[in-house]
PDB file of C-alpha atoms and ligand atoms in Angstrom:
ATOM      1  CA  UNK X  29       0.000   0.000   0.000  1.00  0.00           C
ATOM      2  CA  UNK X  30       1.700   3.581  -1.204  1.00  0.00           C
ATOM      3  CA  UNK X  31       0.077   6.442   0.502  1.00  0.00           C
ATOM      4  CA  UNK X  32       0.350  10.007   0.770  1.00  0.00           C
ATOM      5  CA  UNK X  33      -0.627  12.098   3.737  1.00  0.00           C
ATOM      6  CA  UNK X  34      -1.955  15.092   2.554  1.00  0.00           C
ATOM      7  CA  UNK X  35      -3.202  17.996   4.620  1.00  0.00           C
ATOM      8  CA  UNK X  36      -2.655  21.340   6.073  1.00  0.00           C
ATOM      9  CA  UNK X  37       0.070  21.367   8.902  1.00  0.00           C
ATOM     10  CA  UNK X  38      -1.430  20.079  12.286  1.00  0.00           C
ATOM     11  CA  UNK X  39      -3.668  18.298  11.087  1.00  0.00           C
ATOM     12  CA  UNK X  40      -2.573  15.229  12.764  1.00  0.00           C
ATOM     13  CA  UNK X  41      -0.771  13.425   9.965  1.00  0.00           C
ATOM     14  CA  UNK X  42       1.895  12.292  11.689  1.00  0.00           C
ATOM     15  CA  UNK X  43       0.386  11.061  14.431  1.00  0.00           C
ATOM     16  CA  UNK X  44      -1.655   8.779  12.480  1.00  0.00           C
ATOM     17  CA  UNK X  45       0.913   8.065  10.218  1.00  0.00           C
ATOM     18  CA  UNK X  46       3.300   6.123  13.284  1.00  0.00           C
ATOM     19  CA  UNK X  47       0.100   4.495  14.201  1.00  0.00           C
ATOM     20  CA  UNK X  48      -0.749   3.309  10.720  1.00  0.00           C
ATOM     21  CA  UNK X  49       3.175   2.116  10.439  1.00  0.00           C
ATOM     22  CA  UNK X  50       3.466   0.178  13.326  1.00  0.00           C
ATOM     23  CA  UNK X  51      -0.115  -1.345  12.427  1.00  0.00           C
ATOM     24  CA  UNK X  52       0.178  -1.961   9.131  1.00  0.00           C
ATOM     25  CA  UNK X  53       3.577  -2.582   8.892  1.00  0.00           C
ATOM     26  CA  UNK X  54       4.948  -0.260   6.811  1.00  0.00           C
ATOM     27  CA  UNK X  55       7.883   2.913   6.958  1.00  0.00           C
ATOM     28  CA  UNK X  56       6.361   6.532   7.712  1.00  0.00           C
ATOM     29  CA  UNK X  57       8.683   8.449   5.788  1.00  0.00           C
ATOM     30  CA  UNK X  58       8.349  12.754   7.036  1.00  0.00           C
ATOM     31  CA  UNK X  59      10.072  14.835   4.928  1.00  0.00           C
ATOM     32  CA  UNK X  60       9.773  17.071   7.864  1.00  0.00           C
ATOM     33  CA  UNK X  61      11.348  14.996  10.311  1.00  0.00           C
ATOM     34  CA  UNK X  62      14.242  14.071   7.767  1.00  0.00           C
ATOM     35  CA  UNK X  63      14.609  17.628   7.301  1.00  0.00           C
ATOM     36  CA  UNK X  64      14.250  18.459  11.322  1.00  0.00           C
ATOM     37  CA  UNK X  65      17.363  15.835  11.526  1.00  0.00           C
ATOM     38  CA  UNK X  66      19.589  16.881   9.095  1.00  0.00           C
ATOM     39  CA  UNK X  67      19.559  20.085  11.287  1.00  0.00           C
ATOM     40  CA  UNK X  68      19.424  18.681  14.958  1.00  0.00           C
ATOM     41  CA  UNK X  69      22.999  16.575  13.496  1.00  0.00           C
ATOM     42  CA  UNK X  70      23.575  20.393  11.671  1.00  0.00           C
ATOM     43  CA  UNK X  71      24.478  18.135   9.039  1.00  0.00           C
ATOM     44  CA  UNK X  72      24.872  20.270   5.167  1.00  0.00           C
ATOM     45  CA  UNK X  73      21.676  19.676   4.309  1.00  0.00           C
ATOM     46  CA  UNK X  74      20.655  20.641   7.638  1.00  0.00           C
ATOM     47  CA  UNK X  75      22.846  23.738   7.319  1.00  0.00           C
ATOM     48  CA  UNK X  76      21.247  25.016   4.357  1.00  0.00           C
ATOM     49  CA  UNK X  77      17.440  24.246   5.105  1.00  0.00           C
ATOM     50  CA  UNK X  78      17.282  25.369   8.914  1.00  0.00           C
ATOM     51  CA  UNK X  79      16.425  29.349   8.181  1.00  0.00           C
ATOM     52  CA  UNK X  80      13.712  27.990   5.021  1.00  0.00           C
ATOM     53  CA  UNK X  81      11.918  25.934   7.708  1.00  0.00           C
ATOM     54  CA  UNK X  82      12.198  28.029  10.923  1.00  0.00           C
ATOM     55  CA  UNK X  83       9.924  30.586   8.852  1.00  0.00           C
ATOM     56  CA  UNK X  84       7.421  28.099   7.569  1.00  0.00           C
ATOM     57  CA  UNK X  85       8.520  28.566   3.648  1.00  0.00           C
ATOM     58  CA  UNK X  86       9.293  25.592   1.641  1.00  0.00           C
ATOM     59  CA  UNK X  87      12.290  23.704   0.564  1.00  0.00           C
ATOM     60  CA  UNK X  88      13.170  24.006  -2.970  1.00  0.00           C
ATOM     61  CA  UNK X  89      11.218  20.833  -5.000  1.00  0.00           C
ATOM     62  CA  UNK X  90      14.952  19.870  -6.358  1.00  0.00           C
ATOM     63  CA  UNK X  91      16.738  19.041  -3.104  1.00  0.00           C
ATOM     64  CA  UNK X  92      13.367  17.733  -1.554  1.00  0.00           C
ATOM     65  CA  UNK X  93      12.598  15.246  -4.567  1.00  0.00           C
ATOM     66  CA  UNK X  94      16.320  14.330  -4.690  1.00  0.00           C
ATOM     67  CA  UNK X  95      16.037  13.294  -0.957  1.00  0.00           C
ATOM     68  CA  UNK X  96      12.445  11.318  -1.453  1.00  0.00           C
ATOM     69  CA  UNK X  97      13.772   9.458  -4.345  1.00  0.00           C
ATOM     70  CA  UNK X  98      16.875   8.133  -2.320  1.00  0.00           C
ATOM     71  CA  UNK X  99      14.495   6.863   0.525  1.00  0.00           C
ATOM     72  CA  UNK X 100      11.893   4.894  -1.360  1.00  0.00           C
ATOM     73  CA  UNK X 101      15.109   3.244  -3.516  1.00  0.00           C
ATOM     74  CA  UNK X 102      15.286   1.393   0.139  1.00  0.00           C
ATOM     75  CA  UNK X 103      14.279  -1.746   0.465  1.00  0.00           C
ATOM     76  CA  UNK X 104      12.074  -1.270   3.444  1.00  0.00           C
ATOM     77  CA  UNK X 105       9.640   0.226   1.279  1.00  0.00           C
ATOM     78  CA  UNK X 106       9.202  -2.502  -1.179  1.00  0.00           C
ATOM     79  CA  UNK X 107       5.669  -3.828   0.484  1.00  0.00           C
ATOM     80  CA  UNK X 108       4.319   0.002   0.831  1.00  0.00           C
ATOM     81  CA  UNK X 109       4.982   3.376   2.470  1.00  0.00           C
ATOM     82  CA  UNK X 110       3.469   6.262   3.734  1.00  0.00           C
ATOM     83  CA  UNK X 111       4.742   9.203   2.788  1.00  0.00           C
ATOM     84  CA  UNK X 112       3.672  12.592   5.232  1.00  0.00           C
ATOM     85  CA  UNK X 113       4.257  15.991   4.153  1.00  0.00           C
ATOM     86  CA  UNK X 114       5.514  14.690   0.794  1.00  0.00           C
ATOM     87  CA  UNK X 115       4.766  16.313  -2.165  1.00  0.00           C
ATOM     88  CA  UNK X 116       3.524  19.800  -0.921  1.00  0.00           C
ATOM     89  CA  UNK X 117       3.784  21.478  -4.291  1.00  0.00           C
ATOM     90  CA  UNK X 118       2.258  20.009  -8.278  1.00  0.00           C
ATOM     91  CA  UNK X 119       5.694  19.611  -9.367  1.00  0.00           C
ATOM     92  CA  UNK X 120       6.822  17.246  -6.595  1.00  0.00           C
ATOM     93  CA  UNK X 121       3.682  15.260  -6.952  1.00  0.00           C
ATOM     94  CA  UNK X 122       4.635  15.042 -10.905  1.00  0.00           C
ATOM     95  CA  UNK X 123       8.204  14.177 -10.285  1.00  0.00           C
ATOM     96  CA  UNK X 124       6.832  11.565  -8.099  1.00  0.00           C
ATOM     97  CA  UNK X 125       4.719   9.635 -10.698  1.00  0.00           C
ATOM     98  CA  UNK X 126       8.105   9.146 -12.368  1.00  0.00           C
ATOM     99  CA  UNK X 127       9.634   7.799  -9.359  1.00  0.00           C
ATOM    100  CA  UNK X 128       6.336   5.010  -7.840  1.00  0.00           C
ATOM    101  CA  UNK X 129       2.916   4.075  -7.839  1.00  0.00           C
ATOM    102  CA  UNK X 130       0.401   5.637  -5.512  1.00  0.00           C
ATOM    103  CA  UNK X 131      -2.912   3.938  -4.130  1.00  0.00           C
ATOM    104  CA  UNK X 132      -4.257   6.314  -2.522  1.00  0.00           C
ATOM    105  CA  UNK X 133      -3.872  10.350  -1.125  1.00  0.00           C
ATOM    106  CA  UNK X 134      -5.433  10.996   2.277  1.00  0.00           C
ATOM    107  CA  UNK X 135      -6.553  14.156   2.694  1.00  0.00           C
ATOM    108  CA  UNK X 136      -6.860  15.687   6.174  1.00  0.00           C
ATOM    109  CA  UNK X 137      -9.494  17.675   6.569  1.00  0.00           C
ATOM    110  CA  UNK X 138      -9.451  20.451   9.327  1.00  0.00           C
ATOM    111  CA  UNK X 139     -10.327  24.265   9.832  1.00  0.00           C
ATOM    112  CA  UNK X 140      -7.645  26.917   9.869  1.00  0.00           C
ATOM    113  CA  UNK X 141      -8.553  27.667  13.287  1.00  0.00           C
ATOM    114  CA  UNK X 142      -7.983  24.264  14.712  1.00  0.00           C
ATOM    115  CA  UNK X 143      -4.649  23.788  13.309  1.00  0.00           C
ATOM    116  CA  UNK X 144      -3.251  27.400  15.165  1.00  0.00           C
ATOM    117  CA  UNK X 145      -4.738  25.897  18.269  1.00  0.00           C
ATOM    118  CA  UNK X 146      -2.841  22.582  17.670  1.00  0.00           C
ATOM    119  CA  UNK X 147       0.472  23.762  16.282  1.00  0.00           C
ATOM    120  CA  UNK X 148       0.588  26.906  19.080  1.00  0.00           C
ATOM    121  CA  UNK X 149       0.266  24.161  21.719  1.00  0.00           C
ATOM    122  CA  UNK X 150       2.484  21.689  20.333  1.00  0.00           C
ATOM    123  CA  UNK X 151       5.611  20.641  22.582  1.00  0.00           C
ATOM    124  CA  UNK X 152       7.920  18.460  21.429  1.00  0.00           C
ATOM    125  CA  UNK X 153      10.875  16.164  23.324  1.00  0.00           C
ATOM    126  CA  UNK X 154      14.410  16.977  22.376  1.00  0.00           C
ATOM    127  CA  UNK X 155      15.863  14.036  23.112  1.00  0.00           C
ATOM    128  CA  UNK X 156      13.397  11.376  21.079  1.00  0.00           C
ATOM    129  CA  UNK X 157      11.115  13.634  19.079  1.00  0.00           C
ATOM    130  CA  UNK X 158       7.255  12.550  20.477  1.00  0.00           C
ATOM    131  CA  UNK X 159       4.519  15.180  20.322  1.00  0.00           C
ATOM    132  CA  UNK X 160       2.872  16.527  23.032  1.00  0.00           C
ATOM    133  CA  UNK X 161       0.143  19.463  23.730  1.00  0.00           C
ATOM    134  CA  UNK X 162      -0.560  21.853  26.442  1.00  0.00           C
ATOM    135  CA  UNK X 163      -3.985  21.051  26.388  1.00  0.00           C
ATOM    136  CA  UNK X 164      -4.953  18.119  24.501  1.00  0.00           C
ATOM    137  CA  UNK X 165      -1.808  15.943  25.625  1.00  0.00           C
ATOM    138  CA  UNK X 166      -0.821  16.743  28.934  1.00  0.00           C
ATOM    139  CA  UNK X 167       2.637  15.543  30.064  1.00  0.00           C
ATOM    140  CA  UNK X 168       2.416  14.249  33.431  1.00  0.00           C
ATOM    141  CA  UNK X 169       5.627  16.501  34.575  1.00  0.00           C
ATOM    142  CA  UNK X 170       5.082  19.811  32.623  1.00  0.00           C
ATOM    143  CA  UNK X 171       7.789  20.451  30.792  1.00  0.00           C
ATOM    144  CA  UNK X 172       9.380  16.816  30.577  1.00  0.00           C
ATOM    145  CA  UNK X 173       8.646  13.929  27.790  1.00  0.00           C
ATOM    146  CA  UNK X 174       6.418  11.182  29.424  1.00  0.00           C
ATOM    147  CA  UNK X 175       8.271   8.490  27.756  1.00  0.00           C
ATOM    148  CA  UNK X 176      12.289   9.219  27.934  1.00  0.00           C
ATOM    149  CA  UNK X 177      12.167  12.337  30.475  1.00  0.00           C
ATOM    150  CA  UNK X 178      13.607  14.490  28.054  1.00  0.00           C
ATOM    151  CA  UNK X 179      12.583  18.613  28.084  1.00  0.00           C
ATOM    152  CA  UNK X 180       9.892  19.951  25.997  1.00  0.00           C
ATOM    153  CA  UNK X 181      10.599  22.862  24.123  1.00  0.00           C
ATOM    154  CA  UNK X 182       8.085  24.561  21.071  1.00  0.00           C
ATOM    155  CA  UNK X 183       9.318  24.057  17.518  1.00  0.00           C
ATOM    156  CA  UNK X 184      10.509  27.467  15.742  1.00  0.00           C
ATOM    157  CA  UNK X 185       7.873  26.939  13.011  1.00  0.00           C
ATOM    158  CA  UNK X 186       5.630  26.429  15.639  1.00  0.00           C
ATOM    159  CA  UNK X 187       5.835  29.909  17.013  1.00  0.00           C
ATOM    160  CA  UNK X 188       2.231  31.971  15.828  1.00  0.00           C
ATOM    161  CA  UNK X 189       3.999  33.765  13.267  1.00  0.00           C
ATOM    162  CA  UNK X 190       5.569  31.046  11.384  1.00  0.00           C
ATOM    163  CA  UNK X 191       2.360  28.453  11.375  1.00  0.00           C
ATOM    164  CA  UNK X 192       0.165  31.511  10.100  1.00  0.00           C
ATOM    165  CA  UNK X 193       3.178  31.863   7.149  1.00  0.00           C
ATOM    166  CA  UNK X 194       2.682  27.782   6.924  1.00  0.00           C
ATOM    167  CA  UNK X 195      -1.122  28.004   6.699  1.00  0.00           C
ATOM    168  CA  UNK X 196      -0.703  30.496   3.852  1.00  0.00           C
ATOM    169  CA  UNK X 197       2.198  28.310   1.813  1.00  0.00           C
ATOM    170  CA  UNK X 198      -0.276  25.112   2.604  1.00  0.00           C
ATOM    171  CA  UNK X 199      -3.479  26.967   0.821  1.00  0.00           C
ATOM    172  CA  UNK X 200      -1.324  28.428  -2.196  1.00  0.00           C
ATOM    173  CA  UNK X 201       1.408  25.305  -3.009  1.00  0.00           C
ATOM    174  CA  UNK X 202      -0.015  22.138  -1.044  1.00  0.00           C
ATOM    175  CA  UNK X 203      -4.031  22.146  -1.295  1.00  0.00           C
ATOM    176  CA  UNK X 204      -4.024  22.323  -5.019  1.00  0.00           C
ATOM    177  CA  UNK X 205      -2.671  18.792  -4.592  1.00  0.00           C
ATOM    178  CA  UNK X 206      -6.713  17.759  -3.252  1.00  0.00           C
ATOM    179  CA  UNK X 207      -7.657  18.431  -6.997  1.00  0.00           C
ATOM    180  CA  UNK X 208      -4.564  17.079  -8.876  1.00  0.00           C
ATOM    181  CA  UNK X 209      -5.152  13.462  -6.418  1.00  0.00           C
ATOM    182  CA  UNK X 210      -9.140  13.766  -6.785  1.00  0.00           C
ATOM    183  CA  UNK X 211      -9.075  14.142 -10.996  1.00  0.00           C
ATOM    184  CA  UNK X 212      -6.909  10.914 -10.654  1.00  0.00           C
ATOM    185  CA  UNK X 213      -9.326   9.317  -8.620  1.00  0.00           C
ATOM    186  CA  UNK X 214      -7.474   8.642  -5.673  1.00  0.00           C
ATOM    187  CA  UNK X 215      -8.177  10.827  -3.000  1.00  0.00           C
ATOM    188  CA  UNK X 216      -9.360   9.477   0.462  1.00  0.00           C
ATOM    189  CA  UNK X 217     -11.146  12.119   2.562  1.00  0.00           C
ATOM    190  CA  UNK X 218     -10.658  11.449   6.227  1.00  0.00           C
ATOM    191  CA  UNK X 219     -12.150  14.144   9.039  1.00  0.00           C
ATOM    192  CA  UNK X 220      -9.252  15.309  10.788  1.00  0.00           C
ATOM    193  CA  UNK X 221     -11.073  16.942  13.971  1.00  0.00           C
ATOM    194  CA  UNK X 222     -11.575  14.201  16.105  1.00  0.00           C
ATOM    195  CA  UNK X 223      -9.137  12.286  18.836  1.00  0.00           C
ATOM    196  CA  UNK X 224      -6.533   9.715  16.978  1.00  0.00           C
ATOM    197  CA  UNK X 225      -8.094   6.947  18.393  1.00  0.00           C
ATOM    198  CA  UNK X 226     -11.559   8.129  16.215  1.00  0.00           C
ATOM    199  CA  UNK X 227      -9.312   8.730  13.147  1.00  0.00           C
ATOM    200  CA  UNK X 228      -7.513   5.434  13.283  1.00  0.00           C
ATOM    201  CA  UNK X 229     -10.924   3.707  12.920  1.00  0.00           C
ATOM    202  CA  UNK X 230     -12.053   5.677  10.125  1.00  0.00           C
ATOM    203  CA  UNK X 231      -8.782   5.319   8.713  1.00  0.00           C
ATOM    204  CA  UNK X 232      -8.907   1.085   9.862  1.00  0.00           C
ATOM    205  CA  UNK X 233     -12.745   1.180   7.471  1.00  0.00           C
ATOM    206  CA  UNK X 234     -11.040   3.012   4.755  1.00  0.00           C
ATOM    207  CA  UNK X 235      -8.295   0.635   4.463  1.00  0.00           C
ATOM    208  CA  UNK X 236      -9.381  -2.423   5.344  1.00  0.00           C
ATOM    209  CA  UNK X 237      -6.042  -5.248   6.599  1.00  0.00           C
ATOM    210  CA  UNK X 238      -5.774  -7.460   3.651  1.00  0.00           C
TER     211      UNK X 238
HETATM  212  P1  AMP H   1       6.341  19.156   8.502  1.00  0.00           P
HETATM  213  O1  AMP H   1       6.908  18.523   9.707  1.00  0.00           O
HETATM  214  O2  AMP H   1       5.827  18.187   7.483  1.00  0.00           O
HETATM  215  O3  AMP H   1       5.326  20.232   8.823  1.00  0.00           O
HETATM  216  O4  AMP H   1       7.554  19.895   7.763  1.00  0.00           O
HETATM  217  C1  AMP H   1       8.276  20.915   8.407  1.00  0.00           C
HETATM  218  C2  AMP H   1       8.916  21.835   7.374  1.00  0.00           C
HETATM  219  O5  AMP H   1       9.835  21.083   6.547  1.00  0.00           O
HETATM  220  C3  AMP H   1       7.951  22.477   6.393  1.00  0.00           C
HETATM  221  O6  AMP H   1       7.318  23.638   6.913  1.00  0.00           O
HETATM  222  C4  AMP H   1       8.892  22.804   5.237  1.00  0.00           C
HETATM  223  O7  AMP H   1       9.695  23.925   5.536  1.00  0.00           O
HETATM  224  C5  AMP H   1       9.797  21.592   5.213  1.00  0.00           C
HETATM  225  N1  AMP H   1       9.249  20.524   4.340  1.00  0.00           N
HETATM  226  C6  AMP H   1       8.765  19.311   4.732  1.00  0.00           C
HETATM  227  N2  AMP H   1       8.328  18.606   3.684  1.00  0.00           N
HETATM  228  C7  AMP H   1       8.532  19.398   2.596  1.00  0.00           C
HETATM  229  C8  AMP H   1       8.269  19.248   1.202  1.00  0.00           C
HETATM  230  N3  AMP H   1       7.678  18.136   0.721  1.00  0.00           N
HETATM  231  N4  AMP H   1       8.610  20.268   0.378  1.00  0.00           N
HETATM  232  C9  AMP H   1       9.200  21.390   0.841  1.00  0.00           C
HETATM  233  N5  AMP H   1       9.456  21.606   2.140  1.00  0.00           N
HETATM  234  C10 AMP H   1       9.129  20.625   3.016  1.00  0.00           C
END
């Protein structure tokens, strides 16, 4: 099963996507998160994408392509993957017909307003990278990851000013992507309000285990 996760940011497609891995057996593959550790390791590429995602803006489609097309030449990916945040613009998706097959796009549907409650709340660990939220998922230490003890701090493109610049990239670059996947006759709607838990199940009907 090749999937794309498609949907504004905070809409929750990560955290369905490591649920969806670990359940259906198959590699979540973030371009965000590859991105995020090229510049915790301040690695090149993390060098020269750090400012470009602190503000919310894109990467350029070359470098991001270049990087996508490496990963799914992996083995692991061979019985399916599920790619989140990948493409975000028409000319990634069309490089990536060239590159695989897709089955399906979900498409995470969610209000503007929800998502700047989300993101603005958002805390993440340093030290092994799970998602948290002031409100929504309450640590049981504030301040400190439930799982490894690690601090919490708020990503930079989490900070008000850079998710309303993401919200604006998302409706201009990304959500034209609904119609490109829908004319193809593969887009999946999936209501992206509800707990995980709720979305798994909808997600569980939609894709039924083979
Ligand atoms: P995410 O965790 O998916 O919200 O991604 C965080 C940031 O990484 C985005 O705001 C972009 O700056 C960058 N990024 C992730 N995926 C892509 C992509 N497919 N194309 C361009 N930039 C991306």
């Amino acid at each position: 099963m090749n999937l794309i996760f498609l949907g504004p940011p905070g809409a929750g497609k990560g955290t369905l996507a490591v649920k969806v891995a670990e359940e259906y057996k198959i590699p979540h593959i973030s371009t965000g998160d590859i991105f995020r550790a090229a510049i915790k390791n301040k690695t090149e590429l993390g060098i020269k994408v750090k400012a470009i995602i602190d503000a919310g803006d894109l990467v350029s489609d070359d470098l991001t392509v270049a990087l996508v097309k490496d990963r799914l030449a992996q083995d692991d990916t061979k019985k399916g993957f599920i790619l989140d945040g990948f493409p975000r613009t028409i000319p990634q998706a069309e490089a990536l017909e060239d590159i695989t097959k897709i089955d399906a796009a979900v498409n995470f549907d969610i209000a503007d307003e929800a998502v700047v409650e989300r993101l603005s709340g958002r805390r993440v660990c340093k030290d092994c990278g799970t998602n948290f939220h002031i409100m929504f998922n309450k640590t049981k230490i504030e301040g400190k990851c439930d799982k490894c003890g690690g601090d919490l701090y708020t990503r930079d493109d989490d900070k008000i000013e850079a998710i309303k610049n993401r919200l604006v990239v998302y409706r201009k670059s990304t959500a034209p992507l609904i119609n490109f996947y829908k004319t193809k006759g593969n887009l999946v709607d999936i209501d992206a309000r509800p707990a995980p838990a709720v979305i798994l199940k909808e997600f569980e009907s939609k894709f039924p285990h083979k």
